[in-house]
PDB file of C-alpha atoms in Angstrom:
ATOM      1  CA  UNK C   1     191.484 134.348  -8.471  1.00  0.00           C
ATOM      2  CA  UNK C   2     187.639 133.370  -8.536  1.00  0.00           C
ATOM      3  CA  UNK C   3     186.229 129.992  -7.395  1.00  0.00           C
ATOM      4  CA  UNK C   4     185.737 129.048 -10.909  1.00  0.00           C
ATOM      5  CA  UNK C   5     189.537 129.189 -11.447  1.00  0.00           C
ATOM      6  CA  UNK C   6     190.758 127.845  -8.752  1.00  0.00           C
ATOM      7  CA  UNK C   7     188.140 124.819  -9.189  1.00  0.00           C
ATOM      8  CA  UNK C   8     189.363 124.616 -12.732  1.00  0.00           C
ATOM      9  CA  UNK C   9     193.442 124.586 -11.812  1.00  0.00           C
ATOM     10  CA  UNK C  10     192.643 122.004  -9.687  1.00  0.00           C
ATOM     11  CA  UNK C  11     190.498 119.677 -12.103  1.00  0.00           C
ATOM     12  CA  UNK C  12     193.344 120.281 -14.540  1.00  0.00           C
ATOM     13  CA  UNK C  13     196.107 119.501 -11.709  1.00  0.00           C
ATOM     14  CA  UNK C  14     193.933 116.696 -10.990  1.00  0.00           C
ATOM     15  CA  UNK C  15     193.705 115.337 -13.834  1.00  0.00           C
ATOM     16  CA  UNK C  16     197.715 115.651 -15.015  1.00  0.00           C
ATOM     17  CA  UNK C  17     198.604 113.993 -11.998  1.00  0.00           C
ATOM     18  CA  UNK C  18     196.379 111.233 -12.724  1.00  0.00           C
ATOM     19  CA  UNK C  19     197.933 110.928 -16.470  1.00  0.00           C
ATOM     20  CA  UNK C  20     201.602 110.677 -14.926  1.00  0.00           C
ATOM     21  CA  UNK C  21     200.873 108.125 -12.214  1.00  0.00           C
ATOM     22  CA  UNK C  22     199.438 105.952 -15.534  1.00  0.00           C
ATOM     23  CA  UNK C  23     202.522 107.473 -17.330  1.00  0.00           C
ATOM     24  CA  UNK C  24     205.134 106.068 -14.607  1.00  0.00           C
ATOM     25  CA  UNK C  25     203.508 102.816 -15.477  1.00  0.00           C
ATOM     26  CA  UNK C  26     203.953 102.901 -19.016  1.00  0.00           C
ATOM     27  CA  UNK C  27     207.755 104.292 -20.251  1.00  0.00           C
ATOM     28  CA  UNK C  28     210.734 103.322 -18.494  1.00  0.00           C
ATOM     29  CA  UNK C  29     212.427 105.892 -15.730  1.00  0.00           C
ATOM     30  CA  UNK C  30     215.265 107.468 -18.558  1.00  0.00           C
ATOM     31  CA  UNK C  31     212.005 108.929 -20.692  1.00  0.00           C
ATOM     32  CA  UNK C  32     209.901 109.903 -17.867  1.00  0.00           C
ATOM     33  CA  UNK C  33     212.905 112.016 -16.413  1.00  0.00           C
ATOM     34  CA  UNK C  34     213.392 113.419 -20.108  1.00  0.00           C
ATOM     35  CA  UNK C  35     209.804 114.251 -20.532  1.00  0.00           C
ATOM     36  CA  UNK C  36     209.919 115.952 -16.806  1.00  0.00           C
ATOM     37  CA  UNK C  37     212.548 117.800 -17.436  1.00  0.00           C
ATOM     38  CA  UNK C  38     211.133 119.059 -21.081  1.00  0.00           C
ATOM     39  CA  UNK C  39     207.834 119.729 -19.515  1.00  0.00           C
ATOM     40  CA  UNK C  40     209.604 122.040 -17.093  1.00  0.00           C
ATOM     41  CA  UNK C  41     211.939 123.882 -19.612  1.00  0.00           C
ATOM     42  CA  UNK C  42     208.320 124.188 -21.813  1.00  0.00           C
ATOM     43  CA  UNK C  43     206.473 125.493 -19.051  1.00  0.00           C
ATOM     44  CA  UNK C  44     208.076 128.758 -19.014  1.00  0.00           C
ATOM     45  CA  UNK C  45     209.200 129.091 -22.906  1.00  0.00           C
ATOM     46  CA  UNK C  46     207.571 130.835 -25.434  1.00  0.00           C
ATOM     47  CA  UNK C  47     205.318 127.828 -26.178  1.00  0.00           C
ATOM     48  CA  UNK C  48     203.132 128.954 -23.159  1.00  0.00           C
ATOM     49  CA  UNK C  49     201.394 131.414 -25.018  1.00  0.00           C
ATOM     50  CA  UNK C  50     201.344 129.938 -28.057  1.00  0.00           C
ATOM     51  CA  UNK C  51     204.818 130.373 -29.577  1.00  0.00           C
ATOM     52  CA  UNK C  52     207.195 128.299 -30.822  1.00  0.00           C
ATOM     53  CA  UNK C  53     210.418 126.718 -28.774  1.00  0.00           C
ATOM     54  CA  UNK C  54     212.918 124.745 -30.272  1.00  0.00           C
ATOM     55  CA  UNK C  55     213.916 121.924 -27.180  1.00  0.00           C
ATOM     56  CA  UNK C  56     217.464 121.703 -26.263  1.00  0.00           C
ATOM     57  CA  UNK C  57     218.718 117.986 -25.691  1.00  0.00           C
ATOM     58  CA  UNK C  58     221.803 116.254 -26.312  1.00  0.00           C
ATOM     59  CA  UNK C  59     222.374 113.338 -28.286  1.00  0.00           C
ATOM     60  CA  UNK C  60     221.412 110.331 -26.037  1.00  0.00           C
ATOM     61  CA  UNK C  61     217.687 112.625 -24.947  1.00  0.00           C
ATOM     62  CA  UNK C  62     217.399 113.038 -28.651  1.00  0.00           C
ATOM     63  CA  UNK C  63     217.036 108.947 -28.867  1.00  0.00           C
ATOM     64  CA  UNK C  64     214.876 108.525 -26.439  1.00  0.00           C
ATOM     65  CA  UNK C  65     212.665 111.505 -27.914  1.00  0.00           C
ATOM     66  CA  UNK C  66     211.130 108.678 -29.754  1.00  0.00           C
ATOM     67  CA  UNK C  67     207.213 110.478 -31.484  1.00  0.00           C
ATOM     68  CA  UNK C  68     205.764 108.283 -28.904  1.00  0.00           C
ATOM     69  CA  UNK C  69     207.353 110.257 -26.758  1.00  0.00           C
ATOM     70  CA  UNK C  70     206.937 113.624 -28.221  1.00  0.00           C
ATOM     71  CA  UNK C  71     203.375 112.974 -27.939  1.00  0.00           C
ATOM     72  CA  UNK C  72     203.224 112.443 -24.688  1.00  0.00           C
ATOM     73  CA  UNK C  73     204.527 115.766 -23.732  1.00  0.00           C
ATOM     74  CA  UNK C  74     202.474 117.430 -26.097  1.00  0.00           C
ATOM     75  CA  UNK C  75     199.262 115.858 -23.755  1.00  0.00           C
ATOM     76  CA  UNK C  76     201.335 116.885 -20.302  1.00  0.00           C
ATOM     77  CA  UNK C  77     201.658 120.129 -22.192  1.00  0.00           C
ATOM     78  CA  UNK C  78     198.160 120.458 -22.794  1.00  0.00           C
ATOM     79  CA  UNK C  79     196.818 119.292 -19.531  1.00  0.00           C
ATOM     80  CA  UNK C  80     199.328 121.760 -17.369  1.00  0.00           C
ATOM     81  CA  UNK C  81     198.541 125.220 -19.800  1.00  0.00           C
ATOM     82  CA  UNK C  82     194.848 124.193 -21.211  1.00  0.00           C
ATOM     83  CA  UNK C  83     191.385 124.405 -19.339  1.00  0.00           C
ATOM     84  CA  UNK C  84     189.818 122.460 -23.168  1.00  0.00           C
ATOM     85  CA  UNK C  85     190.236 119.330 -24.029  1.00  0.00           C
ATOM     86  CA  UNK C  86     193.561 119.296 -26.458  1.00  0.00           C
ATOM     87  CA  UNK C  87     194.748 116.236 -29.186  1.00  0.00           C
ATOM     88  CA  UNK C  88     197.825 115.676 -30.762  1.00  0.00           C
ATOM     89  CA  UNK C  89     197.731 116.053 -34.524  1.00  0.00           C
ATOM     90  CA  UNK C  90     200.555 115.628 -36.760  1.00  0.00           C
ATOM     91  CA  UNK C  91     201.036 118.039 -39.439  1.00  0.00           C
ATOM     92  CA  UNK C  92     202.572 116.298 -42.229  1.00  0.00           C
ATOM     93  CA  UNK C  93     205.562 116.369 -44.048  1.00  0.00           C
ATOM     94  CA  UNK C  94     205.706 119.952 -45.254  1.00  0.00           C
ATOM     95  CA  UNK C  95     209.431 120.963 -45.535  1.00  0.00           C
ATOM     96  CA  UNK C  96     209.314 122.970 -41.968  1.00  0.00           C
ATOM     97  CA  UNK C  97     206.994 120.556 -40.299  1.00  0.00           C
ATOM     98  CA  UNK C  98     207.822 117.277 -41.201  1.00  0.00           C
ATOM     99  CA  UNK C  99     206.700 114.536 -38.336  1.00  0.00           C
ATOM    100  CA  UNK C 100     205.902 117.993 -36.248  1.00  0.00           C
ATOM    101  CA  UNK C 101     203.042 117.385 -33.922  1.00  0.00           C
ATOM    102  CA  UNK C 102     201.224 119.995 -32.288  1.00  0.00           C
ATOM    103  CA  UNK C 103     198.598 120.464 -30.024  1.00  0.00           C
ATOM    104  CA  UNK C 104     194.991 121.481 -30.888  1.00  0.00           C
ATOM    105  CA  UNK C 105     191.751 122.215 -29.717  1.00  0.00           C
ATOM    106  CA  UNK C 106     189.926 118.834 -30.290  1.00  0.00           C
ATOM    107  CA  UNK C 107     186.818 120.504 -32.289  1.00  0.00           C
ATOM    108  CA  UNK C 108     189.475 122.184 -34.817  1.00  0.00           C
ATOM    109  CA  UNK C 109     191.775 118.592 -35.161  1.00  0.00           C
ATOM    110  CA  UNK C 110     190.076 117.565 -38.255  1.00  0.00           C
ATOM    111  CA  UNK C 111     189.658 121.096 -39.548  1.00  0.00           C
ATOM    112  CA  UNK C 112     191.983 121.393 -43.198  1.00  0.00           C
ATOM    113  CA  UNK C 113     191.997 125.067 -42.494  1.00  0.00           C
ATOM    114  CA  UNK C 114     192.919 125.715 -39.413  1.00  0.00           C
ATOM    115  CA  UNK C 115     195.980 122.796 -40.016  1.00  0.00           C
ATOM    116  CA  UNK C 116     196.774 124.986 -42.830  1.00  0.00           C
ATOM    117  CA  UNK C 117     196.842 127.899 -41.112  1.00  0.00           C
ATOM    118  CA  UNK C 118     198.913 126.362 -38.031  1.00  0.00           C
ATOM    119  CA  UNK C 119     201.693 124.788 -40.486  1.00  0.00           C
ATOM    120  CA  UNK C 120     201.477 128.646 -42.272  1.00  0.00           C
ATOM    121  CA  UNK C 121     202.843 129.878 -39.212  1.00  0.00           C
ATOM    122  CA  UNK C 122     205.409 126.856 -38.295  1.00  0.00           C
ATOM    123  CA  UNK C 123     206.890 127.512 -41.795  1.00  0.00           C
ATOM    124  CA  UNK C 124     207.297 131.929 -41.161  1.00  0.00           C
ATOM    125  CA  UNK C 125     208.776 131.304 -37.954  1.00  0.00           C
ATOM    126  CA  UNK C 126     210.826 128.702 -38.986  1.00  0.00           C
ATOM    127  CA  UNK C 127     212.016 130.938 -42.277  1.00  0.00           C
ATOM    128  CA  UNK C 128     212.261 133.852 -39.372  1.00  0.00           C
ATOM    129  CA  UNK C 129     214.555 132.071 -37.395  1.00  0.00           C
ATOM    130  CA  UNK C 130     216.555 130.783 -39.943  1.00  0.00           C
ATOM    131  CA  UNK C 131     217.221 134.613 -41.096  1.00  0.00           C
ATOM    132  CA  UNK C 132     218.108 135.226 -37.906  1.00  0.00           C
ATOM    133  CA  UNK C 133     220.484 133.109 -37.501  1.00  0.00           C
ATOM    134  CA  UNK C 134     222.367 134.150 -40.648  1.00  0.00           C
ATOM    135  CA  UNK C 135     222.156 138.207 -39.502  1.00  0.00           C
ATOM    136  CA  UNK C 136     224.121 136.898 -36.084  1.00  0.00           C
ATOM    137  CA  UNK C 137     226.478 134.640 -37.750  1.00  0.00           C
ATOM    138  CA  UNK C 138     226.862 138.022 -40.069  1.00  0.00           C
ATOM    139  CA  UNK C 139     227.678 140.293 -37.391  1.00  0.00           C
ATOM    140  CA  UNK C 140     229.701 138.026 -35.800  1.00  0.00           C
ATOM    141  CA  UNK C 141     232.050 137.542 -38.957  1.00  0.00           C
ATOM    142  CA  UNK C 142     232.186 141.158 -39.308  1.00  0.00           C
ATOM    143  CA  UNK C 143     233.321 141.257 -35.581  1.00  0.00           C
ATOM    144  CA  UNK C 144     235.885 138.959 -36.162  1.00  0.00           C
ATOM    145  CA  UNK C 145     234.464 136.069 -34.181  1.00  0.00           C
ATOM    146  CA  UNK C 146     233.789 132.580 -35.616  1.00  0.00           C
ATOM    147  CA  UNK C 147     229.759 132.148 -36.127  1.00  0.00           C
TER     148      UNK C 147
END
């Protein structure tokens, strides 16, 4: 690793450490645990290189996972993986990505195209996983085990 990365992992370790001192200041202790833990289980998913991850909480973390919320761990998202400057945009109500909110580049957040593009690819993985699902509730009929 080269000066110029280490300088910027520390700017950027800097700088998310300054955003969850103000965060302990702003949400109360039950959301700040949730959006730890999250932030840990995202760190090493799929999302880190761009994929998509589908969060696993139970009922009383899926309360508190108020969109306030999910935006904040979009931003501690982007400030641990990102060297750019990221911003939360919401995608809309298409059928797959209805109140999703992702994180973007802040040059391409106004950009019609590019949104297009990114809820293109929410909606094939989404269909993608969806067949998937039915092939291994398939095969697990046919095996004689309850999907």
């Amino acid at each position: 690793m080269d000066r110029d990365e280490r300088h910027d992992r520390s700017e950027r370790a800097e700088r998310l450490t300054q955003y969850l001192t103000e965060l302990q200041n702003r949400i109360d202790p039950r959301s700040l645990e949730l959006l730890m833990r999250l932030l840990r289980e995202l760190s090493t998913s799929p999302a880190v290189h761009g994929g998509t991850y589908e969060l696993g909480m139970g009922p009383e973390e899926k309360e508190l996972f108020t969109p306030a919320l999910q935006a904040e761990l979009l931003v501690l998202f982007g400030l641990l993986t990102s060297q750019d400057e990221r911003v939360v945009v919401d995608l809309g109500d298409s059928p797959h990505a209805k109140g999703m909110k992702v994180l973007v580049p802040q040059d391409r957040a106004e950009d019609p195209d590019f949104l297009l593009r990114h809820k293109q690819r929410v909606a094939a993985d989404a269909e993608q996983r969806e067949r998937d699902r039915r092939e291994v509730e398939g095969i697990a009929r046919a095996s004689g085990m309850e999907p």
